[in-house]
mmCIF file of C-alpha atoms in Angstrom:
data_model
loop_
_atom_site.group_PDB
_atom_site.id
_atom_site.type_symbol
_atom_site.label_atom_id
_atom_site.label_comp_id
_atom_site.label_asym_id
_atom_site.label_seq_id
_atom_site.Cartn_x
_atom_site.Cartn_y
_atom_site.Cartn_z
ATOM 1 C CA MET A 8 -0.127 0.030 -0.029
ATOM 2 C CA THR A 9 1.193 3.444 -1.212
ATOM 3 C CA ASN A 10 1.712 6.579 0.732
ATOM 4 C CA GLN A 11 -0.544 7.790 -1.862
ATOM 5 C CA HIS A 12 -3.488 5.843 -0.971
ATOM 6 C CA LEU A 13 -3.421 5.628 2.700
ATOM 7 C CA VAL A 14 -4.005 9.751 1.842
ATOM 8 C CA GLN A 15 -6.984 9.302 -0.456
ATOM 9 C CA GLN A 16 -8.093 6.702 3.082
ATOM 10 C CA ALA A 17 -7.182 9.021 5.504
ATOM 11 C CA ARG A 18 -9.369 11.936 3.157
ATOM 12 C CA GLN A 19 -12.578 9.345 1.960
ATOM 13 C CA TYR A 20 -13.010 7.993 6.161
ATOM 14 C CA TYR A 21 -13.104 12.226 7.392
ATOM 15 C CA GLU A 22 -15.033 13.511 4.637
ATOM 16 C CA GLY A 23 -17.789 10.928 5.267
ATOM 17 C CA LYS A 24 -18.076 12.083 9.335
ATOM 18 C CA LEU A 25 -18.105 15.445 7.463
ATOM 19 C CA ALA A 26 -20.958 14.291 5.432
ATOM 20 C CA ASP A 27 -23.074 12.499 7.956
ATOM 21 C CA HIS A 28 -22.351 14.260 10.910
ATOM 22 C CA GLY A 29 -21.843 17.965 9.829
ATOM 23 C CA ALA A 30 -19.205 20.813 11.182
ATOM 24 C CA THR A 31 -19.155 19.360 14.662
ATOM 25 C CA ALA A 32 -17.351 17.271 16.950
ATOM 26 C CA ARG A 33 -18.711 14.324 15.661
ATOM 27 C CA GLY A 34 -17.979 15.346 12.202
ATOM 28 C CA ALA A 35 -14.210 15.663 13.143
ATOM 29 C CA ASP A 36 -14.400 11.746 14.841
ATOM 30 C CA TRP A 37 -14.197 13.137 18.103
ATOM 31 C CA SER A 38 -16.503 11.023 20.492
ATOM 32 C CA SER A 39 -18.272 14.232 22.075
ATOM 33 C CA GLU A 40 -17.154 17.791 22.078
ATOM 34 C CA ALA A 41 -16.206 17.882 25.606
ATOM 35 C CA SER A 42 -13.292 15.204 23.819
ATOM 36 C CA GLN A 43 -12.672 17.624 21.082
ATOM 37 C CA LEU A 44 -11.956 20.483 23.718
ATOM 38 C CA LEU A 45 -10.055 18.614 25.774
ATOM 39 C CA ARG A 46 -7.758 18.113 23.160
ATOM 40 C CA PHE A 47 -7.953 21.837 22.391
ATOM 41 C CA HIS A 48 -6.981 22.740 26.000
ATOM 42 C CA GLU A 49 -4.209 19.826 25.695
ATOM 43 C CA LEU A 50 -2.749 21.512 23.045
ATOM 44 C CA SER A 51 -3.031 25.040 23.542
ATOM 45 C CA ARG A 52 -0.759 24.663 26.503
ATOM 46 C CA ILE A 53 2.080 24.228 24.372
ATOM 47 C CA PHE A 54 1.934 27.860 23.856
ATOM 48 C CA ASP A 55 0.259 29.320 27.110
ATOM 49 C CA GLY A 56 0.763 32.685 27.989
ATOM 50 C CA ASP A 57 1.682 33.793 24.582
ATOM 51 C CA ALA A 58 -0.881 35.108 22.978
ATOM 52 C CA ALA A 59 0.706 36.383 19.814
ATOM 53 C CA ALA A 60 2.234 32.532 18.934
ATOM 54 C CA THR A 61 2.039 31.939 15.353
ATOM 55 C CA VAL A 62 0.307 28.300 15.240
ATOM 56 C CA ASN A 63 -0.010 25.623 12.072
ATOM 57 C CA ASP A 64 -2.644 22.797 12.598
ATOM 58 C CA TYR A 65 -2.286 20.236 10.867
ATOM 59 C CA GLY A 66 -5.274 17.748 10.435
ATOM 60 C CA CYS A 67 -7.295 21.095 11.349
ATOM 61 C CA GLY A 68 -10.931 19.733 9.899
ATOM 62 C CA TRP A 69 -13.268 22.052 9.455
ATOM 63 C CA GLY A 70 -11.584 24.129 11.711
ATOM 64 C CA ALA A 71 -12.747 24.309 15.414
ATOM 65 C CA MET A 72 -9.483 24.986 16.912
ATOM 66 C CA ALA A 73 -9.179 28.342 15.289
ATOM 67 C CA ALA A 74 -12.588 28.804 16.692
ATOM 68 C CA TYR A 75 -11.299 28.347 20.150
ATOM 69 C CA LEU A 76 -8.475 29.727 19.957
ATOM 70 C CA ARG A 77 -9.457 32.878 19.535
ATOM 71 C CA GLY A 78 -12.292 32.302 22.358
ATOM 72 C CA MET A 79 -9.157 32.251 24.579
ATOM 73 C CA GLY A 80 -7.730 35.445 23.589
ATOM 74 C CA HIS A 81 -5.261 34.247 20.997
ATOM 75 C CA THR A 82 -4.297 36.942 18.714
ATOM 76 C CA GLY A 83 -1.091 35.107 17.039
ATOM 77 C CA ALA A 84 -1.332 33.926 12.399
ATOM 78 C CA TYR A 85 -2.940 30.496 12.826
ATOM 79 C CA CYS A 86 -3.291 28.377 9.445
ATOM 80 C CA GLY A 87 -5.022 25.223 9.705
ATOM 81 C CA PHE A 88 -4.239 22.153 7.646
ATOM 82 C CA ASP A 89 -5.978 19.331 6.398
ATOM 83 C CA ILE A 90 -5.873 16.746 3.295
ATOM 84 C CA SER A 91 -9.413 16.761 2.590
ATOM 85 C CA GLU A 92 -10.518 19.875 0.559
ATOM 86 C CA ARG A 93 -14.104 19.857 1.558
ATOM 87 C CA MET A 94 -12.821 20.075 5.502
ATOM 88 C CA ILE A 95 -11.266 23.424 4.362
ATOM 89 C CA GLU A 96 -14.189 24.250 2.687
ATOM 90 C CA ALA A 97 -16.467 23.694 5.423
ATOM 91 C CA ALA A 98 -13.546 25.840 7.616
ATOM 92 C CA ARG A 99 -13.058 28.434 5.614
ATOM 93 C CA ALA A 100 -17.053 28.731 5.327
ATOM 94 C CA ARG A 101 -17.497 28.881 9.221
ATOM 95 C CA TYR A 102 -14.421 30.511 10.185
ATOM 96 C CA GLY A 103 -13.128 32.307 7.133
ATOM 97 C CA SER A 104 -13.589 35.509 8.982
ATOM 98 C CA LEU A 105 -11.570 35.109 11.598
ATOM 99 C CA ALA A 106 -8.955 37.699 12.092
ATOM 100 C CA ASP A 107 -5.291 36.291 10.704
ATOM 101 C CA CYS A 108 -7.098 32.820 10.481
ATOM 102 C CA THR A 109 -6.494 30.919 6.949
ATOM 103 C CA PHE A 110 -6.900 27.527 6.142
ATOM 104 C CA GLU A 111 -5.202 25.368 3.418
ATOM 105 C CA SER A 112 -5.532 22.001 1.733
ATOM 106 C CA VAL A 113 -2.192 22.220 -0.026
ATOM 107 C CA ARG A 114 0.572 21.586 2.428
ATOM 108 C CA ALA A 115 3.197 24.163 0.353
ATOM 109 C CA ALA A 116 0.823 26.785 0.579
ATOM 110 C CA VAL A 117 1.159 27.180 4.821
ATOM 111 C CA PRO A 118 3.621 29.603 6.223
ATOM 112 C CA PRO A 119 6.274 28.441 8.648
ATOM 113 C CA ALA A 120 4.989 28.707 12.316
ATOM 114 C CA VAL A 121 6.488 28.733 15.648
ATOM 115 C CA TYR A 122 4.539 26.072 16.749
ATOM 116 C CA THR A 123 3.146 23.112 14.738
#
């Protein structure tokens, strides 16, 4: 099995979750919103106290972490990356207006960041 085949399988799996559950925790294959928020909390501890930290979120799904970070006072640049264009479309539709937040499905378009 090639790497490209594995990427395609993952893309199809998560796009199926999004199609079944929409832009919700279950739509990103989390068992609950609480477990998703716990993940965001734990990940954000890495740059705790640095509201201007630049962050790249690989596997961002439909962008929920961007909203979480902004809600916690994060002001630094955020770029969400996902292999699924459908997830990125959902992220842009939902959170594309958040200040200094971008969403990409092409890895080469992801800018450098302090935290990835």
